[in-house]
XYZ file of C-alpha atoms in Angstrom:
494
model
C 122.792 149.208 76.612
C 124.773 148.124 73.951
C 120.986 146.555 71.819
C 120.208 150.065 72.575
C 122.876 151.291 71.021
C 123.229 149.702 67.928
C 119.848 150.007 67.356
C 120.392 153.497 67.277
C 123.278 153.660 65.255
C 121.076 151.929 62.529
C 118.178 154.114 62.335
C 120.346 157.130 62.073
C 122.347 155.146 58.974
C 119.068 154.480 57.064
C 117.722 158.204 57.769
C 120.752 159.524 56.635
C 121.543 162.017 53.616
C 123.222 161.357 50.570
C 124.804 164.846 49.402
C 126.625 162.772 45.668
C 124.397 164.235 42.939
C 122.102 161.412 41.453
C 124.029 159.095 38.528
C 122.088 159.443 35.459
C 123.573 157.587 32.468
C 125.510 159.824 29.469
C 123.390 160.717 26.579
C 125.168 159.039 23.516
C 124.508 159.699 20.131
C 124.054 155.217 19.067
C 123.819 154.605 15.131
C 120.521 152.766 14.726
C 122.318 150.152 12.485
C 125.620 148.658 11.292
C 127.030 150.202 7.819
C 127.900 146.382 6.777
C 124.753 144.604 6.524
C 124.994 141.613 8.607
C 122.318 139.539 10.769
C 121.065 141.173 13.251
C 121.359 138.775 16.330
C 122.735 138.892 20.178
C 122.456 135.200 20.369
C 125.616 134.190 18.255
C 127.674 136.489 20.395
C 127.284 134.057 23.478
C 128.590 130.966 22.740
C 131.923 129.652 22.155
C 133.077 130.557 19.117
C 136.305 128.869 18.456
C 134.337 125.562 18.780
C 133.209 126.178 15.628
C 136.746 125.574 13.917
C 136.298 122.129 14.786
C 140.422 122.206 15.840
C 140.519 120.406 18.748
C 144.453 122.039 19.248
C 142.637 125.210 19.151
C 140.073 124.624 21.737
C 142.938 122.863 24.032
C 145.281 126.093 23.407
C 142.269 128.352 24.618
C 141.550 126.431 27.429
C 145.009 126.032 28.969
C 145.492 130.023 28.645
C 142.189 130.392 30.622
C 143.710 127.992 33.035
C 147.386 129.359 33.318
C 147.909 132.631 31.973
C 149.475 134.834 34.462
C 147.931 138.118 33.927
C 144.389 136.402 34.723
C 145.760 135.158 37.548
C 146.619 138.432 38.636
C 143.488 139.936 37.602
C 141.438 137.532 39.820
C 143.922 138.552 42.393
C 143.092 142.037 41.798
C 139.247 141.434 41.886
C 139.542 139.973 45.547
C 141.641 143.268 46.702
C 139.170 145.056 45.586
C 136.207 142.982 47.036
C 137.593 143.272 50.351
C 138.607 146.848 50.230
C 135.073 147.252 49.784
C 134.296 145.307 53.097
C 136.673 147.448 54.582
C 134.221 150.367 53.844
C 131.417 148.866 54.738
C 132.515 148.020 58.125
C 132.278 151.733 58.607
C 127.989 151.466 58.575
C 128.139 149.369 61.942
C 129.857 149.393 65.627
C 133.369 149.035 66.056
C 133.446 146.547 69.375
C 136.709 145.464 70.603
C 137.832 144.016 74.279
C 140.063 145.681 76.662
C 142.153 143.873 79.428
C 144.483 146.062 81.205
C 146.295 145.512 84.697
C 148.707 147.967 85.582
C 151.273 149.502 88.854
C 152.381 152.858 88.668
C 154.385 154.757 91.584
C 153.661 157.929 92.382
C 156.664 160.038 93.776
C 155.802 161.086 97.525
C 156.142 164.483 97.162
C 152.915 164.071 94.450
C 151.382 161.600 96.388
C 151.729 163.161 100.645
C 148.897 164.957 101.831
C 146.606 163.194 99.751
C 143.829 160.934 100.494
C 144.055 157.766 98.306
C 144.262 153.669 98.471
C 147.485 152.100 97.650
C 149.748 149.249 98.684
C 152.074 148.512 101.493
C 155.441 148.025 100.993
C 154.230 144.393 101.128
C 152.204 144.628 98.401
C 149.617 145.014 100.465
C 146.524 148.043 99.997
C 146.630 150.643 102.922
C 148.735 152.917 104.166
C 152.595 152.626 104.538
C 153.886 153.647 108.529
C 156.690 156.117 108.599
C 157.514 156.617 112.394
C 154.444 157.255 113.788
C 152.562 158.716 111.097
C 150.424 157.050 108.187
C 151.619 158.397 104.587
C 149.496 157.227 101.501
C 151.546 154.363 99.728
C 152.881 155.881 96.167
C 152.163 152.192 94.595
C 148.667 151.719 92.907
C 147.452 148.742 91.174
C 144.607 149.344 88.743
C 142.903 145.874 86.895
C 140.879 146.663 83.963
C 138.241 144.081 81.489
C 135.710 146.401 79.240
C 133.630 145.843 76.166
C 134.744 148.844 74.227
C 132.096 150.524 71.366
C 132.646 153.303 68.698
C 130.483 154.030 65.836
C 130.393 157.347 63.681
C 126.621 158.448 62.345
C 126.628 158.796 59.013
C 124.698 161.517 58.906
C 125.746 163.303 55.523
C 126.530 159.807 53.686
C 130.122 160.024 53.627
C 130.023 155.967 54.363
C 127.288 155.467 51.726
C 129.024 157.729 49.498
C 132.152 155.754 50.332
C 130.434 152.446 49.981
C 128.969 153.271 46.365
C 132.375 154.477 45.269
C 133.923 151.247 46.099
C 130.904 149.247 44.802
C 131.540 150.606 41.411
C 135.132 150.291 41.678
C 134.969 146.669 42.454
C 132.633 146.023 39.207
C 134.670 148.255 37.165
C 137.792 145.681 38.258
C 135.391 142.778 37.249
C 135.251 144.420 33.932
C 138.469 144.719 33.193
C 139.176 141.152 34.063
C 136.976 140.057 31.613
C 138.241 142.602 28.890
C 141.707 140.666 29.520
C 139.462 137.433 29.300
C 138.633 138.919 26.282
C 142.197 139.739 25.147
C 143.998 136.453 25.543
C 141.099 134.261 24.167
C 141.324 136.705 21.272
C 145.268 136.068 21.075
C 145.321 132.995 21.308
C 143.355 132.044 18.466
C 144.782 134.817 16.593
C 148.209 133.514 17.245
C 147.138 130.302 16.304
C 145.452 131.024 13.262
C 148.256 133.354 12.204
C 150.521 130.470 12.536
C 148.753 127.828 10.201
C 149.077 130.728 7.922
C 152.914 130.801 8.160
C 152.803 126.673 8.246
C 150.632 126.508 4.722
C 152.713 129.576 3.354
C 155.520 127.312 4.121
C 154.557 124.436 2.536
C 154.257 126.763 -0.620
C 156.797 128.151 -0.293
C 159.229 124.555 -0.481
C 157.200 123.005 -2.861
C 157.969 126.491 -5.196
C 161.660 125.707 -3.778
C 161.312 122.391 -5.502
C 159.581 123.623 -8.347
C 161.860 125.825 -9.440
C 164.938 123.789 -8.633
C 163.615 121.358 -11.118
C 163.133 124.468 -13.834
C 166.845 125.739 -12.688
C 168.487 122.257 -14.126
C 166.431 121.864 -16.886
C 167.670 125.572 -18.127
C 171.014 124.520 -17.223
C 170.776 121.439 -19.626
C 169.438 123.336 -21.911
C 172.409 125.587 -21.781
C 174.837 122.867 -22.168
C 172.939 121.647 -25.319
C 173.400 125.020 -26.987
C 169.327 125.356 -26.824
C 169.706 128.836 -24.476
C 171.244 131.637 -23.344
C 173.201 131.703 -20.175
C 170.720 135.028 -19.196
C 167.918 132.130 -18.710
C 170.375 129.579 -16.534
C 170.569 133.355 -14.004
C 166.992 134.068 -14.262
C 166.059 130.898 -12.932
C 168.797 130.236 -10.294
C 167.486 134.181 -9.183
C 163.973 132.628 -8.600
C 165.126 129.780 -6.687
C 166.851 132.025 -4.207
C 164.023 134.225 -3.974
C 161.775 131.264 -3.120
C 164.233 129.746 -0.568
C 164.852 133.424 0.947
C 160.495 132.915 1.706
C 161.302 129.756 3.377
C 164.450 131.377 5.498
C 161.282 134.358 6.690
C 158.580 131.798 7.298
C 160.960 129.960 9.360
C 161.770 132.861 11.867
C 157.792 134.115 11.808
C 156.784 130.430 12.688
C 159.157 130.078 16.331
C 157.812 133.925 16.909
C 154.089 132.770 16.994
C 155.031 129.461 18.529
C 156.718 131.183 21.584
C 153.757 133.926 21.618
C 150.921 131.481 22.275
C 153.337 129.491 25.070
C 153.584 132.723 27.302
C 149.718 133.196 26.912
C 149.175 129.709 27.612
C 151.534 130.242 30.628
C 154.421 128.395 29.639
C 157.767 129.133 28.889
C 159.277 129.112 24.644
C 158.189 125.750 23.151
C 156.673 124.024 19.660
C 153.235 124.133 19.437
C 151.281 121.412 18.779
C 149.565 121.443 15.528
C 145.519 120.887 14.544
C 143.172 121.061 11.526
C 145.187 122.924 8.146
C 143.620 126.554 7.739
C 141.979 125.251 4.593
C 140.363 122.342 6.290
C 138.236 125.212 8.711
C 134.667 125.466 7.820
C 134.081 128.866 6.270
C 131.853 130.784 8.777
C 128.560 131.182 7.953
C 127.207 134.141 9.930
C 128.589 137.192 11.767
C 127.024 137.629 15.344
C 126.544 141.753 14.207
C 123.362 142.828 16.463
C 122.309 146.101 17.371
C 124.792 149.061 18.226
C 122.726 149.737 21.411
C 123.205 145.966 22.509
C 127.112 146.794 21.965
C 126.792 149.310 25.505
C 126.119 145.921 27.734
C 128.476 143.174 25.815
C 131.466 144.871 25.933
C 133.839 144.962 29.597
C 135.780 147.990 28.608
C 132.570 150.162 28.263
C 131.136 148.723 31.320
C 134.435 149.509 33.018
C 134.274 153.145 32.023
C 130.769 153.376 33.063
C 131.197 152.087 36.694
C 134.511 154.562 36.311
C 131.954 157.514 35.910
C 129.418 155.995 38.795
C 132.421 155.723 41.382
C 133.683 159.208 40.542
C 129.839 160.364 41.106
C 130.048 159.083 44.116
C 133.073 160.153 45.692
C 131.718 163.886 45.218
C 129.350 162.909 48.150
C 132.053 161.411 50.151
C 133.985 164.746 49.514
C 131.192 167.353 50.151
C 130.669 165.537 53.864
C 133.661 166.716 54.611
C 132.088 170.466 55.291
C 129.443 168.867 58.386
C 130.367 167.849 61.482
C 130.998 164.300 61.993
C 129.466 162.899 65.271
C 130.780 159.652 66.807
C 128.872 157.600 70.115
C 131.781 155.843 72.347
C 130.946 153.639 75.328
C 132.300 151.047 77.442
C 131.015 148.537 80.041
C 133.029 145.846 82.230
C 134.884 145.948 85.395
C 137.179 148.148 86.963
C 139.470 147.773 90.795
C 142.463 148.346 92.244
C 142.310 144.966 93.276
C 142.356 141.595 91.035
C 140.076 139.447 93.239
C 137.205 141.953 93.456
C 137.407 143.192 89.892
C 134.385 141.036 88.961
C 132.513 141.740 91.881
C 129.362 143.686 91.750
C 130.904 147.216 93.185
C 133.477 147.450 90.252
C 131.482 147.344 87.365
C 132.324 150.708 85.254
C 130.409 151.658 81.917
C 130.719 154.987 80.479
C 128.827 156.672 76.713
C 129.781 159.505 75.549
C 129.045 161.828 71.680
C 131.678 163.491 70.314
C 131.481 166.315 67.786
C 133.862 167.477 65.264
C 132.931 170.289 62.805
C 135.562 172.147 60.764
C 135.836 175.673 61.058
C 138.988 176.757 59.203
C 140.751 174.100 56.897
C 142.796 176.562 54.290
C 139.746 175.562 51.490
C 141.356 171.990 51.675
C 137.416 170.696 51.830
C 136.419 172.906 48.872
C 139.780 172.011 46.860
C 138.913 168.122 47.350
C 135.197 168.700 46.242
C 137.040 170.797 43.128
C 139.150 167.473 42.922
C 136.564 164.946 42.693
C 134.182 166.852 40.131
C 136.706 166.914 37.715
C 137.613 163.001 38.369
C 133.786 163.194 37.234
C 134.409 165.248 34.110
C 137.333 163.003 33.323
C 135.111 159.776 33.664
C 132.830 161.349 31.715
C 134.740 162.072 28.506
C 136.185 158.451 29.171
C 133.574 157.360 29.199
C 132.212 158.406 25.771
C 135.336 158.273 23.897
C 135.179 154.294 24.860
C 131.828 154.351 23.261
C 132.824 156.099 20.135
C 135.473 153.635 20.099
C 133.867 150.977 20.416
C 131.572 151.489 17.607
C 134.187 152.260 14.934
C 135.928 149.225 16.172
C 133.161 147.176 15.315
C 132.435 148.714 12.017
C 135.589 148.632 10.730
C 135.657 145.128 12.126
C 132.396 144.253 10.281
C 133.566 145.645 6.945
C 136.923 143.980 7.028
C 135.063 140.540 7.950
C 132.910 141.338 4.517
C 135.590 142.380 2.776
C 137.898 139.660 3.579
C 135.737 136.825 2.468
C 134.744 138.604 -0.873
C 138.885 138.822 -1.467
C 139.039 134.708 -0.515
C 137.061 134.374 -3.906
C 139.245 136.468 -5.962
C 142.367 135.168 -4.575
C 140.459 131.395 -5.285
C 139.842 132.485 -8.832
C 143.486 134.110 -9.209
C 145.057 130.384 -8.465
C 143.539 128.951 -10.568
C 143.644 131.690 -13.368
C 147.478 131.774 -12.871
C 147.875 127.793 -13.160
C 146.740 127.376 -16.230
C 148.535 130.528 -17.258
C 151.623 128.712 -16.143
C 150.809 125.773 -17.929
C 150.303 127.676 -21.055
C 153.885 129.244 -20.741
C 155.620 126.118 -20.518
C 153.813 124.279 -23.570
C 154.534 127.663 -25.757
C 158.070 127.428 -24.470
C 158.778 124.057 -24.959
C 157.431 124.275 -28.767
C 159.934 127.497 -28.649
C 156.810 129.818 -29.239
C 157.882 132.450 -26.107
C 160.867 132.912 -24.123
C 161.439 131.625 -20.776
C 161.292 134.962 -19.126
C 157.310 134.379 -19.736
C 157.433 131.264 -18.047
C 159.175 132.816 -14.914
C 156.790 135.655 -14.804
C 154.117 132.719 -14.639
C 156.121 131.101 -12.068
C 156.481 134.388 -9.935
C 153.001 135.282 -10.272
C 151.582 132.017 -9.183
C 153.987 131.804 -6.005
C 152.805 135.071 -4.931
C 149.064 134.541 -5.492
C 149.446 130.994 -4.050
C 151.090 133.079 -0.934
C 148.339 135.431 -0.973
C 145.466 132.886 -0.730
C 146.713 131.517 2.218
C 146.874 135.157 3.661
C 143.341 135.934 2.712
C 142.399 132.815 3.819
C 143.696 133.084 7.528
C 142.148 136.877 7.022
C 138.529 135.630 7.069
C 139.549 133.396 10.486
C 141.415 136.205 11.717
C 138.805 139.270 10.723
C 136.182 136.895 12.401
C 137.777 136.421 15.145
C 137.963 140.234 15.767
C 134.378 140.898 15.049
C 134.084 138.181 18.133
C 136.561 140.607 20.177
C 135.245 144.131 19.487
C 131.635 142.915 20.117
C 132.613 141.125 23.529
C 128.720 139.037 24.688
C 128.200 136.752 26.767
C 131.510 134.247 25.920
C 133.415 136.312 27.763
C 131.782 135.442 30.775
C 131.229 131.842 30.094
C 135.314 132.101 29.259
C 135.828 133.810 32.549
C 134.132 131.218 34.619
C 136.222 128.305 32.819
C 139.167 130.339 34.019
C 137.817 130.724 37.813
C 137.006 127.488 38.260
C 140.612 126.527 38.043
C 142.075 129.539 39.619
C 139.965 129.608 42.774
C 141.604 127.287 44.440
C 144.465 129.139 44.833
């Protein structure tokens, strides 16, 4: 009975309706091409990138955040609920089988029970009839012993389960998604953090060497003063610019801790110094930009993947809602043994089996069904426009990523050129000085003006490292996957 019956329950599954409209993808208006020209290539978008700074520290600090940062750890934790709360649904598209035991003794009051024909026990325990004088009373004890196979399965009919099933399909992918955008995220931050901090380190080193520099220019004016050679204005003007330098060193020093401690929590670990790699200036300048097609940008990156599966689960769940107007039609059965007695229960006479349909159909709900179908249509509309807006997004991310990339190395030159412009300005200062052709306010403007330029160089060059790295981050590819499996492997066997 019961092949029978799940045989049944299967063909009416697969013959059943689907009442969720049919998911066809959002028309997009896609640019055709990039504004920046860059090489047009998918392939450098799916490798590790930060191998190519040749910093070991770099590639070890990326690593241990794949292995130990917390909020992957509770995104893979996420991804499981979701994977089983989508074989919860599922469970739904077969039989529901369970065993019953029962044994039981219930009195019946005598007033119920006289007059009545039924089996019972003795006072002894014993099935019959109890005496009472001279007449025979049914006893008011019964024993009943009970061991069934127990079956329930709904038809789905109207595709409420499929509907159901597809909705938390999609959600489980869109969770996948959004794991790897935080994949994404903290590979990002970590080498941003990183590079932002051999900024701040070479910044530093400029900054003490000016500190020494200009120490060195502060006694000489100050001998110079005691020889009569100077005013006392110049012995100010350079003690001024030593304090401004060392006031650069007292900043760098607080920035420095604050990216230090930044890449420990993403690494999962608490405050701590950070071990140090290549200088910023010792990175090879990257050589090409992994641009590629705007269309390609629809299938590389997790948030717009996310949104989309957002839109096919919300498509869905308009099915699951509009099955809510049909009847819903369940089989029950059971078959085992049934007696009043434990040693015959699994004799031939007690075997008991029962099947049964049941039918529910609304009639009046208050337009609750109508208001939920009103409900999930606009979770459609609303995954729609999310949808698109994380398109739009996406490509103005990358173009302004692209540009800034361009931009940043063309600004690397000029900043080059400036250094070197502004040392032999310097240099040119001091000789004119010392032969008493200028004043020494031009040699502190020289001074000033290399300082900040030598500042700015490192900036622009941790801008090309840190612009790049971006480009890698609003294009997403395939490294976010190869990322996400070198985090998996380590947190699976939790």
């Amino acid at each position: 009975m019961f092949r029978i019956l799940v045989t049944s329950c299967l063909l009416l599954a697969l013959s059943s309706c689907v009442l969720h409209p049919p998911y066809q993808q959002p028309c997009l208006e896609i640019p055709k091409k990039w504004r920046t020209p860059f090489e047009e290539t998918s392939t450098a978008a799916n490798f590790r990138w930060w191998e190519a700074f040749d910093d070991p520290i770099l590639k070890k600090l990326i690593f241990e955040s794949l292995e130990n940062n917390k909020d992957l750890k509770l995104a893979l934790a996420r991804t499981a609920e979701f994977k089983a709360r989508l074989g919860i649904v599922r469970s739904q598209f077969f039989p529901q089988i369970s065993g019953v035991g029962l044994a039981s003794r219930q009195r019946t009051p005598t007033e119920l029970s006289g007059g009545k024909t039924s089996s019972g026990v003795s006072s002894q325990g014993q099935p019959g009839l109890t005496p009472v004088g001279t007449n025979l009373i049914p006893s008011p004890y019964t024993n009943n012993y009970r061991v069934v196979a127990e079956a329930a399965y709904e038809l789905d009919l109207w595709g409420r389960v499929y509907s159901s099933s597809e909705a938390a399909l999609a959600d489980l992918l869109g969770q996948v998604q959004a794991r790897r955008a935080l994949v994404l995220s903290i590979v990002s931050s970590v080498a941003t953090s990183y590079i932002q901090m051999r900024q701040f380190d070479q910044q530093l080193i400029v900054s003490k060497q000016t500190v020494t520099s200009r120490k060195e220019s502060y006694e000489l004016a100050k001998l110079r003063f005691e020889g009569g050679l100077t005013s006392e204005l110049e012995v100010k003007q350079a003690a001024a610019e030593v304090d401004e330098a060392i006031a650069e060193v007292f900043r760098l020093e607080v920035l420095i801790p604050q990216q230090e401690n930044l890449i420990s929590i993403l690494i999962g670990h608490s405050p701590r110094e950070i071990e140090r790699g290549l200088n910023i200036n010792e990175w090879p300048t990257p050589l090409a930009v992994p641009a590629g097609l705007p269309s390609e940008l629809l299938e590389q990156r997790p948030d717009i993947i996310q949104a989309e599966q957002g839109l096919i689960a919300a498509n869905a769940r308009i099915g699951e809602a509009r099955a809510q107007y049909f009847p819903s039609i369940s089989l029950t059965g059971y078959f085992g043994s049934e007696s009043l007695q434990l040693h015959h229960l699994f004799t031939s006479p007690t075997r008991a089996w029962q099947y049964a349909a049941n039918l529910l159909q609304p009639i009046f709900t208050g337009g609750k069904i109508s208001s939920g179908i009103d409900v999930a249509k606009a979770q459609k509309r609303i995954a729609y426009y999310n949808y698109q807006q994380t398109v739009l997004n996406a490509f103005k991310e990358v173009d302004n990523a692209l540009i800034a990339h361009q931009k940043s190395r063309e600004l690397l030159e000029v900043q080059k050129n400036s250094v070197v412009v502004l040392k032999d300005y310097l240099h040119l200062a001091k000789l004119q000085y010392d032969n008493g052709q200028t004043d020494y306010l031009n040699v502190l403007d020289a001074e000033r003006k290399l300082f900040t330029a030598q500042l700015n160089l490192a900036q622009a060059e941790a801008d090309v490292f840190l612009t790049l790295v971006n480009v890698y981050k609003v294009l997403g590819g395939g490294w976010v996957i190869d990322a996400e499996n070198l985090s998996k492997e380590k947190q699976e066997c939790l």
